[in-house]
Short mmCIF file of N, CA and C in Angstrom, two decimals:
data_model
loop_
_atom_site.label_atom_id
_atom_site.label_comp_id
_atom_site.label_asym_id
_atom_site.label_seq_id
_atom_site.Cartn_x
_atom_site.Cartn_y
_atom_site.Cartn_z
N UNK S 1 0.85 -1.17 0.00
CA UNK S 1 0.00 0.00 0.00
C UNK S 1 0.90 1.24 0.00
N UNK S 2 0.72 1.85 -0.72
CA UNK S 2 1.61 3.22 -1.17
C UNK S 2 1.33 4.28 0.35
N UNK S 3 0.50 4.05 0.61
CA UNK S 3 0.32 5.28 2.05
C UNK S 3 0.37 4.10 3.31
N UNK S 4 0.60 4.63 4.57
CA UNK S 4 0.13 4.68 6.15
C UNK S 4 -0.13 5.61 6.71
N UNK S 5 -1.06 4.45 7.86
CA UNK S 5 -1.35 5.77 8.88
C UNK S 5 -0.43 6.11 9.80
N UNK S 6 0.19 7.11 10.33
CA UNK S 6 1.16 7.13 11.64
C UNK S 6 0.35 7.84 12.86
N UNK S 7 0.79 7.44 14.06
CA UNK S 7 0.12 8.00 15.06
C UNK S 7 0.45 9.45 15.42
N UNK S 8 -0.36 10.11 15.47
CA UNK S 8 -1.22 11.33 15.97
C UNK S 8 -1.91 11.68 16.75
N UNK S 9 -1.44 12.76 17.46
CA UNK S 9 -2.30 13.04 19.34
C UNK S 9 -3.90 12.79 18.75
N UNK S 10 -4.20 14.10 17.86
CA UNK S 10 -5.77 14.45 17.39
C UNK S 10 -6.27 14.44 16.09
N UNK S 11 -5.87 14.34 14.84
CA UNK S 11 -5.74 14.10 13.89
C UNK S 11 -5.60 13.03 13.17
N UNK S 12 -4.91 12.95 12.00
CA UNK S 12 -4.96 11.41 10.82
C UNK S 12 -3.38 11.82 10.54
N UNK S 13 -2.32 11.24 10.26
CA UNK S 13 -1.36 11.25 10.12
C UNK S 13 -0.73 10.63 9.16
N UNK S 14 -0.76 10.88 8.37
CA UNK S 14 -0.38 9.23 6.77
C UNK S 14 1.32 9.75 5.86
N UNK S 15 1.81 8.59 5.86
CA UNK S 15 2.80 8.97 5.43
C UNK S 15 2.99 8.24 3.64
N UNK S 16 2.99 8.94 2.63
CA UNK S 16 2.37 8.43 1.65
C UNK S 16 3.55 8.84 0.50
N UNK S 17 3.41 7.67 -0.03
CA UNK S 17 4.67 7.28 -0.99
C UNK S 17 4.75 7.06 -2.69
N UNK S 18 5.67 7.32 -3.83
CA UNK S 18 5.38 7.07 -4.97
C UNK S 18 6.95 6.90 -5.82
N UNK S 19 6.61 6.09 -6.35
CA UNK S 19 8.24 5.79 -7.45
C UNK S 19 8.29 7.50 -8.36
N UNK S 20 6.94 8.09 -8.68
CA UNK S 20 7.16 9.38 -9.25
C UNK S 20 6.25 10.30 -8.56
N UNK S 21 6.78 11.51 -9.12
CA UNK S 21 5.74 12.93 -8.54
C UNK S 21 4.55 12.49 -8.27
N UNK S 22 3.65 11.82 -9.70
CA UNK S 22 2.69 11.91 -9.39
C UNK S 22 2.00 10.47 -9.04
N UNK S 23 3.07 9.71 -9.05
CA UNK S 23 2.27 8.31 -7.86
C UNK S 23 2.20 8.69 -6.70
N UNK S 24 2.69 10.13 -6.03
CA UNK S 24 3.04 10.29 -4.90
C UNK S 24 1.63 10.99 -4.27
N UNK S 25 1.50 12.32 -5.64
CA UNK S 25 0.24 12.73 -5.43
C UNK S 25 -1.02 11.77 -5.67
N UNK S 26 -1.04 10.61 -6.16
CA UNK S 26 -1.93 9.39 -6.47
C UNK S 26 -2.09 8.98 -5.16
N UNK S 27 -1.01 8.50 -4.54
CA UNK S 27 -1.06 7.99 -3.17
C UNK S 27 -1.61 8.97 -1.84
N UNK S 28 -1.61 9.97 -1.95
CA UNK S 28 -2.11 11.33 -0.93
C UNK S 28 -3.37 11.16 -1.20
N UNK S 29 -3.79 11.39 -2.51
CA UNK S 29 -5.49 11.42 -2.96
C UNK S 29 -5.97 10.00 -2.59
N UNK S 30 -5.49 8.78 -2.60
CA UNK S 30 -5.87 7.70 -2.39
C UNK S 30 -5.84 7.48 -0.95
N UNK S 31 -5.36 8.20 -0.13
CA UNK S 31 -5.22 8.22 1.21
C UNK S 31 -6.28 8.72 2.06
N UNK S 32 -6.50 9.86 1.80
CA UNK S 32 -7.61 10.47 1.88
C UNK S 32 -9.02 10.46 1.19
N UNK S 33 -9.26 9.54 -0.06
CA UNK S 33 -10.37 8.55 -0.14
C UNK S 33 -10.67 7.87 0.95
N UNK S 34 -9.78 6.62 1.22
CA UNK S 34 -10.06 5.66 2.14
C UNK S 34 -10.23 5.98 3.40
N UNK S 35 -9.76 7.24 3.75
CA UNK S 35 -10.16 7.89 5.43
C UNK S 35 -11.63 8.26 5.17
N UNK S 36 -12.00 9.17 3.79
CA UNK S 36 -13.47 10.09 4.28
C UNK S 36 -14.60 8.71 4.05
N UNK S 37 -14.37 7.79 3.04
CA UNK S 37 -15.67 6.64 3.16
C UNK S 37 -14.83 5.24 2.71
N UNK S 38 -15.37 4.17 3.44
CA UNK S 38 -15.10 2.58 3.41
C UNK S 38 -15.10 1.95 2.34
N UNK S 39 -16.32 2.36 1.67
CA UNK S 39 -17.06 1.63 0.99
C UNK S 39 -16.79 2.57 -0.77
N UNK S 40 -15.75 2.44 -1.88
CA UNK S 40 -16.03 3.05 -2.87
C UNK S 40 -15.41 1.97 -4.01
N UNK S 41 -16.86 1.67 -4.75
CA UNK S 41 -16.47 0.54 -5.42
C UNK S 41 -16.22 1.41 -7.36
N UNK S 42 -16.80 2.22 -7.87
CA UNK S 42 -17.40 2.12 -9.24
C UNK S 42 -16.98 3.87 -9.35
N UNK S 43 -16.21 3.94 -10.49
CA UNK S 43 -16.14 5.29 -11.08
C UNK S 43 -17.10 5.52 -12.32
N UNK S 44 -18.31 5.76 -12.12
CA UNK S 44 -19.26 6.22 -12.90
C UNK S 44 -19.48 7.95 -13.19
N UNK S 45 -18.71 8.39 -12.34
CA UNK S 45 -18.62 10.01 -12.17
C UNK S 45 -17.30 10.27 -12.51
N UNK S 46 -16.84 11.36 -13.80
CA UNK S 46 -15.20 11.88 -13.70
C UNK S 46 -15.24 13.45 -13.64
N UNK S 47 -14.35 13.86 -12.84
CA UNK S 47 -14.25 15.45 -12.52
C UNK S 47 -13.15 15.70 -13.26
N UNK S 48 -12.78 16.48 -14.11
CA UNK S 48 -11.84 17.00 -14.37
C UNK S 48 -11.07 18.25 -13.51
N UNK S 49 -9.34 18.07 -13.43
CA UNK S 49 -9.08 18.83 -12.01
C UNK S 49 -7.79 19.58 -12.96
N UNK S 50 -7.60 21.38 -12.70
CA UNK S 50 -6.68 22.16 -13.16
C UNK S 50 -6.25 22.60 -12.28
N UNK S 51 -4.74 22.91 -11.98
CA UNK S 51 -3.98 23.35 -10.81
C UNK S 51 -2.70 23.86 -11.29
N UNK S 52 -2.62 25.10 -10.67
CA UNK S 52 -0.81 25.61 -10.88
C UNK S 52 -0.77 26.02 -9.32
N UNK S 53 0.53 26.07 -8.92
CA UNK S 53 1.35 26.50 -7.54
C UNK S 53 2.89 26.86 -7.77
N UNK S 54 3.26 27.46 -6.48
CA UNK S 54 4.39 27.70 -6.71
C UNK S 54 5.42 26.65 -6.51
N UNK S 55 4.83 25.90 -6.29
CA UNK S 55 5.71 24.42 -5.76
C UNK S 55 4.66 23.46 -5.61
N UNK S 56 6.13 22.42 -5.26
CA UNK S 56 5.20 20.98 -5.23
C UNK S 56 4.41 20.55 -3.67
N UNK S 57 4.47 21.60 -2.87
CA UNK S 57 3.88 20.89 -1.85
C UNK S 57 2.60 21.65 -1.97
N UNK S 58 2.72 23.37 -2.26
CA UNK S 58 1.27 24.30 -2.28
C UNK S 58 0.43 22.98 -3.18
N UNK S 59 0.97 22.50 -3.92
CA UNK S 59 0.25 21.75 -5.56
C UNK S 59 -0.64 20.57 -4.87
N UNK S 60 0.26 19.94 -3.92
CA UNK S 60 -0.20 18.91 -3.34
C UNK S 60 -1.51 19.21 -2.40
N UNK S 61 -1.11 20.15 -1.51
CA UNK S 61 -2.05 20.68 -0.69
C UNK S 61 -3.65 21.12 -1.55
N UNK S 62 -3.28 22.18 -2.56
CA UNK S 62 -4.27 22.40 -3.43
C UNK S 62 -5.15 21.34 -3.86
N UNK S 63 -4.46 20.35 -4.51
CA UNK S 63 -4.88 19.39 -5.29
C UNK S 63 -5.97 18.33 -3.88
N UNK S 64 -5.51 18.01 -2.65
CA UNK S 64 -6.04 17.91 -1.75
C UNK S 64 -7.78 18.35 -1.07
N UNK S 65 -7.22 19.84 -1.34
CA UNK S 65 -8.29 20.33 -0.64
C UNK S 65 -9.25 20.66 -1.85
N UNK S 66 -9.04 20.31 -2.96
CA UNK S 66 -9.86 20.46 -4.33
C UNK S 66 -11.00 18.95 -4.42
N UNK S 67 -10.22 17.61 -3.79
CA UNK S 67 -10.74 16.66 -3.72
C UNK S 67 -11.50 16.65 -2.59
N UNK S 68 -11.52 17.67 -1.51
CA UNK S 68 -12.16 17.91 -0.58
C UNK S 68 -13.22 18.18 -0.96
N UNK S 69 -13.52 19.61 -1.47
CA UNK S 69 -14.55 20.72 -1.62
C UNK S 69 -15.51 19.44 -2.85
N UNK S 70 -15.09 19.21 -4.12
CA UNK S 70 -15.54 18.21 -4.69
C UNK S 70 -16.55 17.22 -4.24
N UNK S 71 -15.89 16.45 -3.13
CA UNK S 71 -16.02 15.73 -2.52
C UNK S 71 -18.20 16.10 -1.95
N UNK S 72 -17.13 17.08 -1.28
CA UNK S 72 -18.66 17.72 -0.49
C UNK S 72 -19.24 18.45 -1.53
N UNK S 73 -19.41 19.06 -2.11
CA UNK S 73 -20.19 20.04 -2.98
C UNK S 73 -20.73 19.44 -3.87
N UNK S 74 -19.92 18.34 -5.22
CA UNK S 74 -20.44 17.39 -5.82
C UNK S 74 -21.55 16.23 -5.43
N UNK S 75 -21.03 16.08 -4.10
CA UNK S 75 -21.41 14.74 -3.18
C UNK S 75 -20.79 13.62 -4.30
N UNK S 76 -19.60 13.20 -4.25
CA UNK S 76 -18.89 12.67 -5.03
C UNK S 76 -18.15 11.88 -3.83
N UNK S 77 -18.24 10.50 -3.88
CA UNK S 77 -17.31 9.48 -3.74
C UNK S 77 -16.44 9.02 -4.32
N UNK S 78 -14.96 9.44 -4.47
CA UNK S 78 -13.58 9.19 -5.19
C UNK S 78 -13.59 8.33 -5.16
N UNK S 79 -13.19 7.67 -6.01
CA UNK S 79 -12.18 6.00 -5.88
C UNK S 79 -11.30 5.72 -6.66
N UNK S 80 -10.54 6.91 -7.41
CA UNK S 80 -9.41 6.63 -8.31
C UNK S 80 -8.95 8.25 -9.13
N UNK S 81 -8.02 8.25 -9.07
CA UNK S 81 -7.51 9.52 -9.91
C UNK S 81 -6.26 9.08 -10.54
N UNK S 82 -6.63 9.78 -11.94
CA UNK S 82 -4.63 9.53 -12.61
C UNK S 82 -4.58 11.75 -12.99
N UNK S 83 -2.89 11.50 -12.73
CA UNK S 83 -2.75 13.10 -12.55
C UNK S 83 -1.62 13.31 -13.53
N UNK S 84 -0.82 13.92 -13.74
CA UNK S 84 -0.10 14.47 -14.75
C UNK S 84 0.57 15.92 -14.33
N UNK S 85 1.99 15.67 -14.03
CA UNK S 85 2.53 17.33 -13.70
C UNK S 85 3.36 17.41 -14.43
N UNK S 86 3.25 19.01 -14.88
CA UNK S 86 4.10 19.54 -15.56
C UNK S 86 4.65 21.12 -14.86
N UNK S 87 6.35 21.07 -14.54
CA UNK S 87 6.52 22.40 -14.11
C UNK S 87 5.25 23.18 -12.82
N UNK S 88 5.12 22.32 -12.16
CA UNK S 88 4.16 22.76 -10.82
C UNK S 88 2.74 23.18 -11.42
N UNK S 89 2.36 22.43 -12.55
CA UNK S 89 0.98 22.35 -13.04
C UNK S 89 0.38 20.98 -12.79
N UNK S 90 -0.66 20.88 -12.89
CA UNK S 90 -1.60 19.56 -12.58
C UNK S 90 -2.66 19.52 -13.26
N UNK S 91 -2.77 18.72 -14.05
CA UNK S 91 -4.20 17.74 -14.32
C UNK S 91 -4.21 16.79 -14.54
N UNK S 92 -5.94 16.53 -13.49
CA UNK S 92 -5.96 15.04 -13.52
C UNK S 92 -7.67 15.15 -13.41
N UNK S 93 -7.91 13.44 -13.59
CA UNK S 93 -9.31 13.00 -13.87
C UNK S 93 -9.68 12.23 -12.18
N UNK S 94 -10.71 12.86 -11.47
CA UNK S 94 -10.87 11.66 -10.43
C UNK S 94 -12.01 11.00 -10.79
N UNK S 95 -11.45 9.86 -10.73
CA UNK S 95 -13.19 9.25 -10.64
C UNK S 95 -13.84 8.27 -9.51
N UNK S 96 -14.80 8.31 -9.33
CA UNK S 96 -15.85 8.00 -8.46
C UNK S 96 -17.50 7.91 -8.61
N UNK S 97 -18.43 7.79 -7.56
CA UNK S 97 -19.61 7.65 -7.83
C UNK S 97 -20.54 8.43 -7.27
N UNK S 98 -21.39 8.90 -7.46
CA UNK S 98 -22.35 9.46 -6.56
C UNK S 98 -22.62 9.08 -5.09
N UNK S 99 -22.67 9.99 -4.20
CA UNK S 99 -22.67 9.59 -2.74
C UNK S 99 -24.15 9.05 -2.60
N UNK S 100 -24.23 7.54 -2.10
CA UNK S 100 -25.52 7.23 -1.55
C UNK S 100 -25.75 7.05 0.30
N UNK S 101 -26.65 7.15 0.83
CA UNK S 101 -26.68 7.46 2.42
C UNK S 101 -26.60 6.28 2.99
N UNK S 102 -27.25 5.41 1.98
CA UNK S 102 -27.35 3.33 2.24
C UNK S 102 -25.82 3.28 2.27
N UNK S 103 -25.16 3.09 1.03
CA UNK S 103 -23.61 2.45 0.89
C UNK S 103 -22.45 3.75 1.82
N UNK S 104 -22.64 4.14 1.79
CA UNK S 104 -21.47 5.72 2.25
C UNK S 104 -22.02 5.89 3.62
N UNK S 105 -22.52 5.38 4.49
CA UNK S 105 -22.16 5.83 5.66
C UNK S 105 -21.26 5.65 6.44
N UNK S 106 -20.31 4.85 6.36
CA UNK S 106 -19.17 4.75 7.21
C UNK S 106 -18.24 5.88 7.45
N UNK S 107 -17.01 5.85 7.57
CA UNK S 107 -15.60 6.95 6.87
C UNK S 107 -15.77 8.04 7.93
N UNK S 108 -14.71 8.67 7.49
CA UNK S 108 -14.53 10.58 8.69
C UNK S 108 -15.06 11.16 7.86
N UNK S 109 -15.38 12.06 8.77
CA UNK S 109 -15.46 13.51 8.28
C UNK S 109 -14.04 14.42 8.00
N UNK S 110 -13.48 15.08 7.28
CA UNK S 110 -12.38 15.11 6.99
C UNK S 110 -12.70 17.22 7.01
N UNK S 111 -12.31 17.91 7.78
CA UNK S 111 -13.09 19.54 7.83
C UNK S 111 -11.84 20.14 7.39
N UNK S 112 -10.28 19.20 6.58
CA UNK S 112 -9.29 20.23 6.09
C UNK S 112 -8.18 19.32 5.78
N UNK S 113 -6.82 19.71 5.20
CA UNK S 113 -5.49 19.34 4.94
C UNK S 113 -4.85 19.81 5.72
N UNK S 114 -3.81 19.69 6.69
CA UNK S 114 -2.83 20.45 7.39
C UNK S 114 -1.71 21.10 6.42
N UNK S 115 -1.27 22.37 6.85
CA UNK S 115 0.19 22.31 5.50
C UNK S 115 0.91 22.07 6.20
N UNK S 116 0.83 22.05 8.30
CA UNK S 116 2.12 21.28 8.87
C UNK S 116 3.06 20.67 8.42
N UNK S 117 3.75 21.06 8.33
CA UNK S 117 4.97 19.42 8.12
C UNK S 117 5.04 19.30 7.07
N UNK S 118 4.37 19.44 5.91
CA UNK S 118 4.20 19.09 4.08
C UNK S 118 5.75 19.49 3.65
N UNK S 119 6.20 18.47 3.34
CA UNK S 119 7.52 18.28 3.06
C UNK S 119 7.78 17.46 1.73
N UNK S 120 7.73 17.84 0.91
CA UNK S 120 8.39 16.39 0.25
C UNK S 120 9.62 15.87 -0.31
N UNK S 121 9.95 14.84 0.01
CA UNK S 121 11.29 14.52 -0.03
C UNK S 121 11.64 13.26 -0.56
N UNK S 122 12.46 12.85 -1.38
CA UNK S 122 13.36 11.82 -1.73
C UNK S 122 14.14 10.78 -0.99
N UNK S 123 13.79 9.32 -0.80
CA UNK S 123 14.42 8.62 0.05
C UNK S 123 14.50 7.75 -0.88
N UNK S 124 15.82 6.82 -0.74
CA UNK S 124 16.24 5.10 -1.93
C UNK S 124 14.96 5.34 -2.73
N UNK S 125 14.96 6.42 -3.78
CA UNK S 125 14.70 6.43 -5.14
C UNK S 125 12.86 6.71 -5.17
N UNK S 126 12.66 6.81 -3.83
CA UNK S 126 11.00 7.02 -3.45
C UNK S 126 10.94 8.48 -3.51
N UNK S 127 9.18 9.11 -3.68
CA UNK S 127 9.01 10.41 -3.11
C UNK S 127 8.26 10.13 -1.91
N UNK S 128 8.65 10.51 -0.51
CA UNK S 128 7.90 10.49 0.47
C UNK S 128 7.15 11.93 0.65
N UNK S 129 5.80 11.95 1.48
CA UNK S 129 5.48 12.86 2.08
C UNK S 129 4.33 12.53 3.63
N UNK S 130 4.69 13.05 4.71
CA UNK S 130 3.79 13.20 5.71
C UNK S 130 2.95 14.14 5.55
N UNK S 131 1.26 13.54 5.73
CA UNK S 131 0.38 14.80 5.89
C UNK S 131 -0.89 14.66 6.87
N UNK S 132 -1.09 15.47 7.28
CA UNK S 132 -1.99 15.79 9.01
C UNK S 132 -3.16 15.83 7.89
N UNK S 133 -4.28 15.11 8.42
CA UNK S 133 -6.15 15.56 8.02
C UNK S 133 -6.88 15.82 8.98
N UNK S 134 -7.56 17.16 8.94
CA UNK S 134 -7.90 17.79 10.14
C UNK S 134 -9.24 16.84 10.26
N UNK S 135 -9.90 15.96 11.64
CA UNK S 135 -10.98 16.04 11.77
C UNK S 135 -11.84 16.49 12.72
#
């Protein structure tokens, strides 16, 4: 599994991993799927997602709290994104399904991204990054 969870006083703590940039950002977005609901089987819904920053962590963060707002505003259940960076630009497709109240009740409530700590860094040929989810 490309992400974990690490322990945290009050929060979600995941430390989330990728052979490239954007398996890395694959693995963050996939991280934070599996925290907000249990249950996401079928991408019948695709959002298209545009992003520039000044760097790769604002990008990450952005790209984050974009799958957030989505999330809630769409009422969209993620279950897969492929992304694409260029020069601290981003697009990508998430896909998922419409939120139902029967299948989707499990999961957090997820009320933010931390930029705490958002670091990302290079270890034996990996991109790591730690990131806090406020709940």
């Amino acid at each position: 599994m490309p992400f974990e969870e690490l322990n945290h006083t009050a929060d979600y703590l995941y430390r989330c991993s990728g052979g490239t940039i954007e398996e890395l950002f694959a693995s963050a977005a996939m991280a934070i799927f599996s925290l907000m609901f249990d249950e996401r089987e079928t991408d019948s819904v695709k959002i298209g997602i545009k992003l520039e920053a000044e760097d790769n962590e604002t990008l990450l963060y952005d790209l984050l709290s974009e799958l957030l707002f989505l999330s809630e505003v769409e009422r969209v259940v993620f279950s897969g994104i492929d992304i694409t960076i260029h020069d601290h630009s981003l697009e990508a497709v998430a896909s998922g399904e419409k939120f139902d109240m029967e299948r989707h009740r499990g999961g957090t409530e997820i009320k933010g991204v931390s930029r705490y700590g958002t670091e990302i860094r290079q270890e034996d040929g990996k991109f790591l990054v730690d990131i806090i989810f406020d709940v």
